[in-house]
XYZ file of C-alpha atoms in Angstrom:
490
model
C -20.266 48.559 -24.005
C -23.278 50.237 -23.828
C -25.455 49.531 -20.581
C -28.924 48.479 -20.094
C -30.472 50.967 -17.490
C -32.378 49.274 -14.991
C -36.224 49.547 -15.098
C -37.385 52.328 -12.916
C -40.606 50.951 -12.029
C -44.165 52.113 -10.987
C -46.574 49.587 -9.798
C -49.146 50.106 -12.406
C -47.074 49.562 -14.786
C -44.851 53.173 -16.004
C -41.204 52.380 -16.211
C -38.603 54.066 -17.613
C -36.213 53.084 -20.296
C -34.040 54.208 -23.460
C -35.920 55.096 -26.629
C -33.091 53.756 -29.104
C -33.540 56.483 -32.035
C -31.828 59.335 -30.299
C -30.437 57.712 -26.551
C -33.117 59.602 -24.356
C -35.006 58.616 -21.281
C -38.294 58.127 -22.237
C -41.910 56.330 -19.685
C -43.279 53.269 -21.304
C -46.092 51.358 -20.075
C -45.846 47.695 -19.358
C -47.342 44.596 -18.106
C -46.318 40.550 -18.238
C -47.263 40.450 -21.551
C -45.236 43.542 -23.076
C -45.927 47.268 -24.045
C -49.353 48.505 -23.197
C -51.502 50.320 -25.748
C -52.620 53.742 -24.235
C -56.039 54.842 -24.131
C -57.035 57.734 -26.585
C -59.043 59.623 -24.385
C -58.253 60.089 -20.640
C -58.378 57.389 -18.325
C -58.408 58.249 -14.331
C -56.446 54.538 -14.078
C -53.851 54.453 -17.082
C -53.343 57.710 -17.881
C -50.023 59.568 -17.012
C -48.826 62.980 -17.547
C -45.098 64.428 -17.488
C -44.232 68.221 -17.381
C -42.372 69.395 -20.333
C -40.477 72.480 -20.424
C -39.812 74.102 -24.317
C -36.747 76.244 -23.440
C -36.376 79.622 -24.992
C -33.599 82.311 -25.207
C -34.877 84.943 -22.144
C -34.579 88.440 -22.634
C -31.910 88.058 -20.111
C -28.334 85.964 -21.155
C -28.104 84.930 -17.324
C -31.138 82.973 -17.262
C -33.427 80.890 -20.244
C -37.165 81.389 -20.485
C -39.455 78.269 -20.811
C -42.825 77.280 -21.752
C -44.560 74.742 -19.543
C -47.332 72.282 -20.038
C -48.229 68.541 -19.037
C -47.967 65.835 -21.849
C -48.774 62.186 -22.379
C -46.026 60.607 -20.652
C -44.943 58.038 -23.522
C -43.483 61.718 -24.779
C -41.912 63.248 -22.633
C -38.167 62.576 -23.223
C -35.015 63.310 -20.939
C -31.116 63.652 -22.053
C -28.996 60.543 -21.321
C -25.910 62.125 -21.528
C -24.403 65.970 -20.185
C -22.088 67.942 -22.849
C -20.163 70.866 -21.482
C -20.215 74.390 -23.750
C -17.597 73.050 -25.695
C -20.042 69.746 -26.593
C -17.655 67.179 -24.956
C -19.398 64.705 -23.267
C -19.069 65.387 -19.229
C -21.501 62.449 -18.577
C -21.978 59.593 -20.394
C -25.257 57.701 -21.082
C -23.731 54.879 -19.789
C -22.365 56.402 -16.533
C -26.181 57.771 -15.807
C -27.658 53.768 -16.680
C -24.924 52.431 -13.825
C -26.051 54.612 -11.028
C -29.767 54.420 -11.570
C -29.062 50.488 -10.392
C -27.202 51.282 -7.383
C -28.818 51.866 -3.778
C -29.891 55.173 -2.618
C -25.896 56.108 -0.769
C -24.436 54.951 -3.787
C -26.613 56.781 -5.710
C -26.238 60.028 -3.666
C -22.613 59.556 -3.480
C -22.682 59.363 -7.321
C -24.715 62.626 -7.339
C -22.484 64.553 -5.397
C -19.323 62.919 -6.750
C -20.574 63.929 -10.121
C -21.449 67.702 -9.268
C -18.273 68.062 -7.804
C -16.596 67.561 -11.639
C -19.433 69.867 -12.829
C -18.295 72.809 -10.262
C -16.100 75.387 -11.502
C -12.811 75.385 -9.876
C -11.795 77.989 -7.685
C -8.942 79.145 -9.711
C -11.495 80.118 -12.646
C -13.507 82.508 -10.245
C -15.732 81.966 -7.375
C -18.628 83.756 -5.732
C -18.806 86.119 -2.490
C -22.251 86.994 -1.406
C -22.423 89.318 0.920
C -25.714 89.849 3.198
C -27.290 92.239 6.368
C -28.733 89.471 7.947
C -32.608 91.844 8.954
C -32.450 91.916 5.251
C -31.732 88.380 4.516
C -34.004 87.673 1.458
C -33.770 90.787 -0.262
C -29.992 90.892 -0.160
C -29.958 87.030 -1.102
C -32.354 87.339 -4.294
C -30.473 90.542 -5.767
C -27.097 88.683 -5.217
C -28.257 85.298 -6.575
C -30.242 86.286 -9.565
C -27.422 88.677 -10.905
C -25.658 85.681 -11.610
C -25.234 83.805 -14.694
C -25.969 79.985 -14.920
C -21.937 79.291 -15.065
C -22.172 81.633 -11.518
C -24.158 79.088 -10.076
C -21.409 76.235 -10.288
C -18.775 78.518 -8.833
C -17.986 77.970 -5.264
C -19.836 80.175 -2.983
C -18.681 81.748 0.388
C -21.173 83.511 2.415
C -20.816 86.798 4.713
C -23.359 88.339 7.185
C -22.116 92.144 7.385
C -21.577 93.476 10.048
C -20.581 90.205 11.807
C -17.499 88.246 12.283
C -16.791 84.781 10.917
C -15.354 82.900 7.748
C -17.294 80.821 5.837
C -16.028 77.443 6.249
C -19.086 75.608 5.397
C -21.295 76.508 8.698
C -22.527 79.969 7.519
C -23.247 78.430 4.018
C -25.452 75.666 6.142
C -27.041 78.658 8.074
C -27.727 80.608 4.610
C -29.699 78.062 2.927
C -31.272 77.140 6.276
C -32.774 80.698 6.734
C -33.892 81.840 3.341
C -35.389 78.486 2.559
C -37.193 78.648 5.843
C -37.977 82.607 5.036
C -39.481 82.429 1.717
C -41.388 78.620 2.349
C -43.058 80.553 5.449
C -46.962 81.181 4.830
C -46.694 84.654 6.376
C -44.540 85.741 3.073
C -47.592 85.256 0.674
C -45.296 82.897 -2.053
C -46.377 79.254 0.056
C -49.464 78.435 1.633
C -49.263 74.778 4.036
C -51.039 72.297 2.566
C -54.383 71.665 2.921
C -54.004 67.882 2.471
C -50.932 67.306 4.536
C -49.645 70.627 6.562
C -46.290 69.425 6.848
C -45.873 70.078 3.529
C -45.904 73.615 1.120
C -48.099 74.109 -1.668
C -47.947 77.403 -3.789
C -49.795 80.183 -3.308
C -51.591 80.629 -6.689
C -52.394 83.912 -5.566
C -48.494 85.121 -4.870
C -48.896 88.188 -6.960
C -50.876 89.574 -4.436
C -48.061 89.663 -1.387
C -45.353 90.816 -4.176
C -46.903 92.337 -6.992
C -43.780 93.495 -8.586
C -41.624 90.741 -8.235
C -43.767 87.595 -7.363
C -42.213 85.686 -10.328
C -38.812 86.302 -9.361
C -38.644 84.800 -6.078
C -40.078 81.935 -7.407
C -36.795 81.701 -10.156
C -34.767 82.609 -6.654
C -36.168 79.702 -5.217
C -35.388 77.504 -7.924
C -31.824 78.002 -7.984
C -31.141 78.305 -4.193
C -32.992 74.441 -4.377
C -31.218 73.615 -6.976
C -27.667 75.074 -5.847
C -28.490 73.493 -2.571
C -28.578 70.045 -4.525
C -25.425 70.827 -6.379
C -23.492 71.710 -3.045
C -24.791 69.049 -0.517
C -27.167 71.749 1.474
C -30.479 71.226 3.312
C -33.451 73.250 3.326
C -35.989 73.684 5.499
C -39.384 72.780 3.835
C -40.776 69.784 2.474
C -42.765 70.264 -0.922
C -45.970 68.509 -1.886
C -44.942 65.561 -3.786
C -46.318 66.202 -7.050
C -43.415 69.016 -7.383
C -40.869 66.616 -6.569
C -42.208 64.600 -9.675
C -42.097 67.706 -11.749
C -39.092 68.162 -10.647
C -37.777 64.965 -11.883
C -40.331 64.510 -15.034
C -41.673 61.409 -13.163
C -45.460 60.718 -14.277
C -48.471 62.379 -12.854
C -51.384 60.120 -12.131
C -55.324 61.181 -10.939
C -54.636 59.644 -7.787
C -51.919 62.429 -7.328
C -54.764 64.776 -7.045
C -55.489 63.412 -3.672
C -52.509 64.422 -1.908
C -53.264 67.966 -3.105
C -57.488 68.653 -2.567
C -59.213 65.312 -1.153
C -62.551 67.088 -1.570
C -61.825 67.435 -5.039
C -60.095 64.167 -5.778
C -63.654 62.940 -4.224
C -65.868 64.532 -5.835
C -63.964 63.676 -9.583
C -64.278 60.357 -8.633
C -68.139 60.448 -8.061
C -68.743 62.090 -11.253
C -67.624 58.858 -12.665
C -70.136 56.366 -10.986
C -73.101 59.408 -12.257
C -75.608 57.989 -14.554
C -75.847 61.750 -15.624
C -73.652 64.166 -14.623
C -75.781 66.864 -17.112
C -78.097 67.505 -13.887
C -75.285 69.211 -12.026
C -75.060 71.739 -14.917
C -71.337 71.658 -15.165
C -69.341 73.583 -17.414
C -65.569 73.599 -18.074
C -64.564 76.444 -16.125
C -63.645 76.115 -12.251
C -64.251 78.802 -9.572
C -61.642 79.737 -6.910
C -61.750 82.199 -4.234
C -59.117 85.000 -4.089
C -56.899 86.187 -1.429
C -59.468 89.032 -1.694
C -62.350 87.002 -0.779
C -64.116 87.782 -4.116
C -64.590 84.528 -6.760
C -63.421 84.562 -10.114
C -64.342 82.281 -12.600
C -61.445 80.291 -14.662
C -62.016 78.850 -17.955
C -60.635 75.487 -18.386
C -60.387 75.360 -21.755
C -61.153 78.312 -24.664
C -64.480 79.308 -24.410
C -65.128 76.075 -21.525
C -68.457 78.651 -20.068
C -70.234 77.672 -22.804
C -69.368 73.764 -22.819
C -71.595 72.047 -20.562
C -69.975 68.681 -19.089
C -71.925 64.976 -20.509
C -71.127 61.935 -19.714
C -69.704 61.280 -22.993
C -67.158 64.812 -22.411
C -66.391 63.622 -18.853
C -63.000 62.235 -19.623
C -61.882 65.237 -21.305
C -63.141 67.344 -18.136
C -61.374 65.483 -15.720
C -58.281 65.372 -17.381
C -58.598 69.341 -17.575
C -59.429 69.001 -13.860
C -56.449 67.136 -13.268
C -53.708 69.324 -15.551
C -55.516 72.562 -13.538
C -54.336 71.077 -10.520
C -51.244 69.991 -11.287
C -49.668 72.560 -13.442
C -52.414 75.475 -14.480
C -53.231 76.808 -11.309
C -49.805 77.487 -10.864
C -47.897 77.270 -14.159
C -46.369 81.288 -14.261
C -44.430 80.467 -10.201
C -44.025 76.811 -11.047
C -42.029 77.756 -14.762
C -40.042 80.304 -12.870
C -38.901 77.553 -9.954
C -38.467 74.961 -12.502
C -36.224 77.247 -14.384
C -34.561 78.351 -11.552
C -33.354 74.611 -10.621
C -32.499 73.658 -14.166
C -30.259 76.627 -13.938
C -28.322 75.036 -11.772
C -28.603 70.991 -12.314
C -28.216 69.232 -15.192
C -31.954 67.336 -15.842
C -30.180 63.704 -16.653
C -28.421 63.787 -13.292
C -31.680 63.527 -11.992
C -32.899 60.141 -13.721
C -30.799 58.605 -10.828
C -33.797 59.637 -8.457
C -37.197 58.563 -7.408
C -39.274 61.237 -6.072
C -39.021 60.375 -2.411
C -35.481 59.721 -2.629
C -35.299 63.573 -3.912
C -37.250 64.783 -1.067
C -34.923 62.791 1.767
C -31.688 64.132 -0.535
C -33.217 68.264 -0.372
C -34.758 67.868 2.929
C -32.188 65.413 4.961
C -33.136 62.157 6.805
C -35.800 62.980 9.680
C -34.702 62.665 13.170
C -37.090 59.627 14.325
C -37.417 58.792 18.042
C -38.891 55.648 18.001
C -40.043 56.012 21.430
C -42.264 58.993 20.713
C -43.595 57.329 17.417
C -44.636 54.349 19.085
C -46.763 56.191 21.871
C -48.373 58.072 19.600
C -50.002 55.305 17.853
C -53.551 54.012 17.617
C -54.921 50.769 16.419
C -57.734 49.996 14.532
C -59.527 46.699 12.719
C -57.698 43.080 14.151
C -55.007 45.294 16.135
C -57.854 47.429 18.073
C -58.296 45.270 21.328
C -54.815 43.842 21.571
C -52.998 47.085 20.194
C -49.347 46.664 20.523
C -49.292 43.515 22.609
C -50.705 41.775 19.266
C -47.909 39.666 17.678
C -47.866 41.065 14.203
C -47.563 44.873 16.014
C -44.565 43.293 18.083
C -43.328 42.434 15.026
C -43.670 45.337 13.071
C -41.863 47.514 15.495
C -38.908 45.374 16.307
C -38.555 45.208 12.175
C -38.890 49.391 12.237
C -36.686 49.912 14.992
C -34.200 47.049 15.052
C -33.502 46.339 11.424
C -34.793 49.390 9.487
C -31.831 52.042 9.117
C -32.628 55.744 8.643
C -33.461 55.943 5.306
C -36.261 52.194 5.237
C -37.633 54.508 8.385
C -37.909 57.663 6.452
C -39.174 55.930 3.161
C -41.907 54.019 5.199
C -43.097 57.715 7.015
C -43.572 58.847 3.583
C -45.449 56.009 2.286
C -48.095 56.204 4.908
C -47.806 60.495 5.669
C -46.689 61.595 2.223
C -43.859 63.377 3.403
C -40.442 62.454 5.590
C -41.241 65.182 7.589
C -41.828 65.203 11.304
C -43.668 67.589 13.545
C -41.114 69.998 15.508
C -43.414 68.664 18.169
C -43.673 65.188 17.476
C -45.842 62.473 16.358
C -48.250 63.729 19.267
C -49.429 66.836 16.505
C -49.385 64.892 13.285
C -52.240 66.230 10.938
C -54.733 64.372 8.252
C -55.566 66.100 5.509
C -58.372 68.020 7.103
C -56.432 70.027 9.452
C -57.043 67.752 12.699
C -54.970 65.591 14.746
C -54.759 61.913 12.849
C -51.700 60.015 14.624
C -49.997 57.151 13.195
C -52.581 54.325 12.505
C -52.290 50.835 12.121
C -54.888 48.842 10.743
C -55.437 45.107 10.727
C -57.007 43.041 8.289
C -56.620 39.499 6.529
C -53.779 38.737 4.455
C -56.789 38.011 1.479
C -57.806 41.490 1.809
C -54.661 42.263 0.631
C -51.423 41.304 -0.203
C -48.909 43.946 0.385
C -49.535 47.183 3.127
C -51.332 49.564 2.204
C -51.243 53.639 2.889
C -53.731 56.132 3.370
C -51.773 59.028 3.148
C -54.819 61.409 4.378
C -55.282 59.654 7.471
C -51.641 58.887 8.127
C -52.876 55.432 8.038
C -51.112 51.586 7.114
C -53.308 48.842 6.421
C -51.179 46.000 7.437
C -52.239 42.195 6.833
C -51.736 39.805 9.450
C -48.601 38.300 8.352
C -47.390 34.305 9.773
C -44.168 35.251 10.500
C -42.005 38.650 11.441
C -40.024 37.577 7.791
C -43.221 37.622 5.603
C -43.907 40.665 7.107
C -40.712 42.831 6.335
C -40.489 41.189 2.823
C -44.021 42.925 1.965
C -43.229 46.400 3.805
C -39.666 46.712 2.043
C -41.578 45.954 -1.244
C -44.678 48.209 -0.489
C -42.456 50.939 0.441
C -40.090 50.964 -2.490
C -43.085 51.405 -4.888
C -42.968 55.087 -4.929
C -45.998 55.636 -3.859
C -48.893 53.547 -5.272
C -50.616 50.640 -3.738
C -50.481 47.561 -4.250
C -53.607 45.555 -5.098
């Protein structure tokens, strides 16, 4: 019997389901009274973006070549099913609908149960890299990218010449370890930190510069070392801004995303809109960014976008131009190449299992918390400000955070109010806002009919959190807000 796949559900209304014509995952947009009718033009509230990939035969047979761009999400569409070269089905649609109900260890278990029948067994050929550890990332991108995709499900074993020791799983674990945390480090020129959140790595769109011959091809490198990593149960080292995670899993791209990557310019969009007329800034549809090389260049946003000066009645357009820049243009030739890279390796349906912040804490690993340290390094602000963590509703939140939350409710609530899992090698004593400066963990009090539900602000690493009756209330509306996948709820 075929199964109904649960409804993977954003606040505002996306959700996923099966479009019935050809059986693939497809984002609808509902509300209590049914399917909602889209906007034409773009709206900074309802409109939704996915990243499609149009796959093309490379000039290389070991790897495809793509073409990427953003479109409406009610289009993008995602496999339900994985067919092996021979067309047999290896996963079936309704195998993928179970385990998108199940909890996040049954659904990793899933995962990793099902890329273990995707592997190639040993018997049929299996992979030796061999590596001079002071030439780690070199070695490790000529070894990985002369291998075909089929390569890349083979069973890998690791050596570091010159040095003794078998590969029994701990020098695989060092491996991914190291080049993640080589080629994810600033001082490379591929990854810059983030300018919102520096816990987190944003792309350098000026790459070409540290690696003019062969920017491009670490990025595909990357790609399949995160995505092999995936396939074979192994950690790296950096945490992502989010919006790749959602690329990486076709999830939908809202404006408020934009935050969590420039605040300034999230701000400043959102101004625009409250403008009686925006023609007195003499806009045009180009943006200006400043090169590695300290000299400006001028980007066109659209064809000819110099010459189109920005109304009020073009403003949606230009925002939504804003907004695909952001997301995708700035960065589209490295992004392709990673997304490629990581396609080469996992099958895109497997990942309809996932929300994005589950596919963060499955990359990156649960976060060692110590509660202690998290707790110290607290302030309080609004109806918590004079009584700080002698106030009832603090007591309670704790003891719900440390007594009754398990790793991954801890880890799921960090990234609702930070944006990442991530914690400082140093503690909470060093978290950063978005700005660069010291912003510790903040909660803020206010009246249950301010709102509802908790609220984040992930730029000040800040929870607004209603002063709940009882300690039950409360963890009922924290387990809800925190399973959103990042919106609030109003």
């Amino acid at each position: 019997t075929t199964q109904k796949p649960p409804e993977l559900v954003y606040d505002d209304g996306w959700m996923r389901t099966i479009r019935v014509t050809d059986m693939k995952f497809q984002w609808i947009r509902m509300d209590t009274s049914g399917t909602v009718k889209l906007p034409e033009r773009f709206d900074v509230e309802k409109s939704a973006y996915v990243r499609f990939i149009d796959f093309v035969e490379g000039r290389d047979h070991r790897m495809r070549a793509g073409i990427l761009s953003l479109v409406p999400a009610d289009e993008g569409a995602v496999e339900s099913r994985i067919r092996g070269t021979d067309g047999d089905e290896l996963v079936t649609y309704s195998e993928i609908a179970a385990a998108q109900g199940k909890s996040f260890e049954e659904k990793v278990q899933w995962f990793h149960e099902t890329c273990a029948q995707l592997c190639v067994e040993w018997n049929e050929g299996h992979m030796r890299m061999n590596v001079r550890r002071e030439f780690l990332l070199h070695d490790s991108m000529e070894a990985v990218m002369s291998l075909s995709r089929k390569d890349l499900r083979k069973v890998w074993r690791f050596e570091f010449i010159g040095e003794a020791g078998i590969d029994a799983g701990g020098l695989a674990r060092e491996w991914f370890q190291l080049v993640t945390q080589e080629i994810f480090n600033p001082d490379n020129g591929l990854w810059l930190a983030s300018s919102v959140n520096q816990m987190c790595m944003d792309i350098n769109p000026a790459s070409e510069l540290s690696h003019p011959e062969d920017h491009l091809v670490y990025f595909r490198f990357l790609g399949r070392v995160l995505g092999k990593g995936l396939f074979d149960q192994q950690l790296v080292s950096s945490h992502m801004v989010r919006h790749y995670y959602k690329h990486l899993l076709g999830w939908p791209i809202t404006f408020d995303d934009l935050q969590l990557v420039d605040e300034d310019i999230f701000k400043s969009c959102k101004t625009l809109q409250s403008m009686d007329d925006v023609e007195c800034l003499y806009l045009d549809f180009t943006v200006t960014e400043d090169t590695m090389m300290g000299v400006k260049k001028e980007i066109e946003l659209v064809k000819n976008g110099a010459d189109i000066d920005v109304t009020n009645d073009n403003l949606p357009e230009y925002l939504e131009c804003r907004l695909k820049y952001w997301m995708v243009g700035r960065v589209r030739p490295q992004l392709t190449e990673l997304l490629l890279g990581f396609f080469d390796v996992i099958p895109e349906p497997l990942l309809t299992v996932f929300d994005f912040q589950e596919l963060e804490l499955v990359m990156c690993g649960m976060p060692t918390i110590d509660m202690d340290d998290w707790k110290a390094q607290t302030e309080y602000s609004g109806h918590y400000e004079d009584e700080g963590e002698d106030h009832q509703v603090v007591q309670w939140f704790w003891e719900v955070v440390s007594d009754v939350f398990d790793m991954e409710y801890k880890a799921r609530l960090l990234q609702f109010v930070t944006g990442t899992s991530g914690v400082p090698a140093r503690g909470f004593s060093v978290l950063q806002g978005n700005d660069g400066n010291i912003r510790l963990f903040t909660i803020h009090g206010l009246d249950v009919e301010q709102c509802l539900y908790p609220r984040a602000h992930t730029c000040f690493n800040r929870i607004d959190l209603p002063k709940y009756s009882t300690k039950e209330e409360l963890e009922e509306k924290i387990r809800v807000a925190v399973n959103v996948t990042g919106f609030d709820i109003e």
